[in-house]
Short mmCIF file of C-alpha atoms in Angstrom, two decimals:
data_model
loop_
_atom_site.label_atom_id
_atom_site.label_comp_id
_atom_site.label_asym_id
_atom_site.label_seq_id
_atom_site.Cartn_x
_atom_site.Cartn_y
_atom_site.Cartn_z
CA MET S 1 -35.89 87.25 -17.52
CA PRO S 2 -36.15 84.00 -15.75
CA ALA S 3 -33.62 81.24 -16.49
CA PRO S 4 -34.78 78.50 -18.77
CA PRO S 5 -35.79 75.33 -16.96
CA ASP S 6 -33.06 72.73 -16.54
CA ASP S 7 -34.01 69.82 -18.77
CA ARG S 8 -31.87 67.38 -16.81
CA ARG S 9 -33.99 67.63 -13.70
CA HIS S 10 -37.19 66.65 -15.45
CA GLN S 11 -35.76 63.94 -17.65
CA ASP S 12 -36.88 60.32 -17.18
CA PRO S 13 -34.00 58.37 -15.63
CA GLY S 14 -34.39 55.59 -18.24
CA GLU S 15 -33.89 57.99 -21.14
CA ARG S 16 -30.48 58.88 -22.43
CA SER S 17 -29.69 62.51 -22.50
CA SER S 18 -27.67 64.15 -25.13
CA LEU S 19 -25.93 65.84 -22.26
CA GLY S 20 -24.29 62.56 -21.11
CA ASN S 21 -24.65 60.38 -18.04
CA GLU S 22 -23.03 62.70 -15.57
CA GLY S 23 -26.24 63.26 -13.67
CA PHE S 24 -27.29 59.59 -13.35
CA TRP S 25 -25.95 56.77 -11.27
CA ARG S 26 -25.81 53.35 -12.76
CA LEU S 27 -25.50 50.21 -10.72
CA PRO S 28 -22.79 47.80 -11.82
CA PRO S 29 -24.08 44.60 -13.40
CA ASP S 30 -24.93 41.84 -10.92
CA ASP S 31 -21.89 39.52 -11.18
CA ARG S 32 -22.63 37.60 -7.98
CA ARG S 33 -24.21 34.68 -9.84
CA GLU S 34 -21.08 34.24 -11.96
CA GLU S 35 -18.81 34.31 -8.88
CA GLU S 36 -20.93 31.73 -7.03
CA THR S 37 -20.96 29.21 -9.88
CA LYS S 38 -17.33 29.67 -10.94
CA PRO S 39 -14.94 27.85 -8.56
CA SER S 40 -12.23 30.02 -7.13
CA ASP S 41 -8.57 29.30 -7.64
CA GLN S 42 -8.28 28.17 -4.02
CA GLN S 43 -11.08 25.62 -4.44
CA SER S 44 -9.42 24.30 -7.59
CA LEU S 45 -6.13 23.86 -5.75
CA ILE S 46 -7.83 22.01 -2.89
CA PHE S 47 -9.61 19.71 -5.34
CA ALA S 48 -6.35 19.05 -7.22
CA ALA S 49 -4.57 18.27 -3.92
CA ILE S 50 -7.29 15.80 -2.92
CA VAL S 51 -7.16 14.06 -6.30
CA ALA S 52 -3.35 13.89 -6.18
CA THR S 53 -3.46 12.45 -2.65
CA LEU S 54 -5.95 9.76 -3.70
CA ILE S 55 -3.88 8.83 -6.74
CA GLY S 56 -0.72 8.70 -4.61
CA ALA S 57 -2.36 6.54 -1.93
CA THR S 58 -3.71 4.17 -4.57
CA ALA S 59 -0.26 3.87 -6.12
CA LEU S 60 1.36 3.24 -2.71
CA ILE S 61 -1.12 0.43 -2.06
CA GLY S 62 -1.14 -1.06 -5.55
CA LEU S 63 2.62 -0.99 -5.98
CA ARG S 64 3.54 -2.01 -2.44
CA GLU S 65 5.28 -5.23 -3.50
CA LYS S 66 7.51 -3.35 -5.94
CA ILE S 67 8.17 -0.62 -3.38
CA VAL S 68 9.21 -3.16 -0.73
CA ARG S 69 11.38 -5.01 -3.25
CA ILE S 70 13.28 -1.75 -3.86
CA ALA S 71 13.19 -0.57 -0.22
CA PRO S 72 12.76 -3.58 2.11
CA HIS S 73 12.47 -1.37 5.21
CA ALA S 74 9.14 -0.11 3.80
CA ALA S 75 7.51 -3.46 4.67
CA ALA S 76 7.10 -2.50 8.34
CA PRO S 77 4.77 0.49 7.79
CA TYR S 78 2.63 -1.57 5.42
CA ALA S 79 2.33 -4.32 8.04
CA VAL S 80 1.39 -1.76 10.72
CA VAL S 81 -1.61 -0.56 8.67
CA GLY S 82 -2.72 -4.13 7.95
CA LEU S 83 -1.25 -4.49 4.46
CA PRO S 84 1.60 -6.97 4.89
CA VAL S 85 3.84 -7.46 1.86
CA ASN S 86 4.97 -10.90 0.76
CA ILE S 87 7.65 -10.39 -1.88
CA ASP S 88 8.06 -14.10 -2.61
CA GLY S 89 4.35 -14.76 -3.02
CA LEU S 90 4.83 -17.90 -0.90
CA ALA S 91 3.57 -18.86 2.52
CA LEU S 92 4.19 -21.66 5.00
CA SER S 93 1.13 -23.13 6.69
CA ASP S 94 0.29 -25.88 9.16
CA VAL S 95 3.92 -26.13 10.27
CA ARG S 96 4.39 -28.59 13.11
CA SER S 97 7.30 -30.47 14.64
CA ARG S 98 7.65 -33.58 16.74
CA ILE S 99 10.30 -35.92 18.10
CA GLU S 100 10.23 -39.49 16.79
CA MET S 101 12.24 -42.37 18.11
CA GLU S 102 14.30 -44.39 15.63
CA GLY S 103 15.48 -47.27 17.71
CA THR S 104 17.38 -45.63 20.55
CA ARG S 105 17.98 -42.35 18.74
CA LYS S 106 15.73 -39.31 18.55
CA ALA S 107 14.88 -37.54 15.32
CA LEU S 108 13.19 -34.16 14.87
CA VAL S 109 10.52 -34.23 12.15
CA VAL S 110 9.20 -30.93 10.77
CA GLU S 111 6.17 -30.95 8.45
CA GLY S 112 3.92 -28.38 6.86
CA GLU S 113 2.72 -26.95 3.59
CA ILE S 114 4.11 -24.44 1.13
CA VAL S 115 1.44 -22.34 -0.59
CA ASN S 116 1.85 -20.28 -3.75
CA LEU S 117 -0.15 -17.08 -3.14
CA ARG S 118 0.25 -15.84 -6.71
CA ARG S 119 -1.90 -16.64 -9.73
CA ASP S 120 1.19 -17.48 -11.78
CA ALA S 121 3.78 -20.21 -11.35
CA ASN S 122 6.39 -19.48 -8.68
CA LEU S 123 9.86 -20.88 -8.01
CA LEU S 124 10.43 -22.47 -4.60
CA PRO S 125 13.56 -21.57 -2.67
CA PRO S 126 15.09 -23.99 -0.15
CA LEU S 127 13.72 -24.06 3.41
CA ALA S 128 15.83 -22.86 6.33
CA ILE S 129 14.98 -24.64 9.58
CA PHE S 130 16.14 -23.44 12.99
CA VAL S 131 16.02 -25.19 16.36
CA ARG S 132 15.95 -22.57 19.11
CA GLY S 133 16.52 -22.93 22.81
CA ALA S 134 14.28 -21.58 25.57
CA ASP S 135 16.46 -18.44 25.56
CA GLY S 136 15.53 -17.75 21.91
CA GLN S 137 19.04 -18.45 20.63
CA ASP S 138 19.57 -20.71 17.62
CA LYS S 139 20.95 -24.09 18.72
CA TYR S 140 21.06 -25.69 15.28
CA ALA S 141 20.12 -24.64 11.75
CA TRP S 142 20.00 -26.44 8.43
CA THR S 143 18.71 -25.96 4.93
CA THR S 144 16.68 -28.44 2.94
CA ARG S 145 15.32 -28.43 -0.59
CA ALA S 146 11.64 -27.91 -1.22
CA PRO S 147 9.81 -30.99 -2.56
CA LYS S 148 9.40 -29.32 -5.98
CA SER S 149 11.26 -26.55 -7.76
CA ARG S 150 8.11 -24.61 -8.68
CA LEU S 151 4.43 -24.38 -7.82
CA GLU S 152 1.61 -23.43 -10.15
CA GLY S 153 -0.66 -20.53 -9.22
CA GLY S 154 -2.52 -21.22 -5.96
CA GLU S 155 -0.95 -24.68 -5.61
CA ARG S 156 -0.05 -26.21 -2.23
CA ILE S 157 2.53 -28.85 -1.51
CA ALA S 158 3.44 -30.68 1.70
CA PHE S 159 7.03 -30.68 2.91
CA ARG S 160 8.85 -32.84 5.44
CA ALA S 161 12.30 -32.36 6.92
CA ARG S 162 14.14 -34.58 9.36
CA LEU S 163 17.05 -33.96 11.72
CA ALA S 164 18.75 -36.94 13.39
CA SER S 165 19.92 -36.29 16.94
CA PRO S 166 18.44 -32.79 17.49
CA PRO S 167 19.87 -30.62 20.27
CA GLU S 168 18.60 -31.67 23.70
CA ASP S 169 17.95 -28.08 24.79
CA GLY S 170 15.83 -27.22 21.74
CA ALA S 171 12.53 -25.59 22.68
CA GLU S 172 11.02 -24.45 19.38
CA VAL S 173 11.38 -24.86 15.64
CA LEU S 174 11.28 -21.99 13.13
CA VAL S 175 10.91 -22.50 9.37
CA ARG S 176 11.59 -19.81 6.76
CA PHE S 177 12.49 -19.61 3.12
CA ALA S 178 16.29 -19.73 2.82
CA ARG S 179 16.44 -16.95 0.23
CA ASN S 180 14.97 -14.53 2.77
CA GLU S 181 17.61 -15.52 5.32
CA ASN S 182 20.44 -14.99 2.83
CA GLU S 183 19.08 -11.58 1.79
CA ALA S 184 18.72 -10.54 5.43
CA LYS S 185 22.33 -11.54 6.19
CA ALA S 186 23.61 -9.68 3.12
CA LYS S 187 22.10 -6.38 4.27
#
C-alpha cells in the first residue's frame, strides 16, 4: 500500500501546522529602523564630549578674571588668543610726558587719564612712574597718589605728576599702577 501523502509538503506556508514550525523558515523581524533612529553609545559619548568641551570653554572665557587672579601666569595665554585680562578693571590712557622749564631748572611732567573699565565703583591704587634710559634700564622711579581714591563705573579722571630735576639720560617714561608693581615684586 502506498504511503499516505505528507501533509507538510502541501501546507500553505502562512498556516500554522500542528506539527510545529520545524519545516518553515521565518525571517527575523526588521530591526534596522530601530537601530538607525536610536543613537549608539559611541554617538552619545561624542555628543557628551562636545557639550562638555563647550561648557568648559565658556567657563574658561567667562571666569578668566577669577582664574588669572588665582593663577597670574594664566594671563599670557589669554592675551595670546586676544582675550587680555585686566584684574584691576582700570586702564591708563592718553599718557604723555614733557620737560618744562621752571626758571633755570627742568621738570618732568607726566599727564594722562585713568579709566574705570568696570560698571561698579573701583578703588584707585597709587601710580608708579619710571624714567628709563635708552638702554631700557630704570634711571628713576617714584610713586604718586591718584587724584581720587575711587572712580564710579565707567568714569575717567585726569592725572598729573611732576618730577623736579629728572635724570639727564632719561629716554622714556612708563606709568603703571603701583599695586601691580608691588605684587610683581612679591612673586
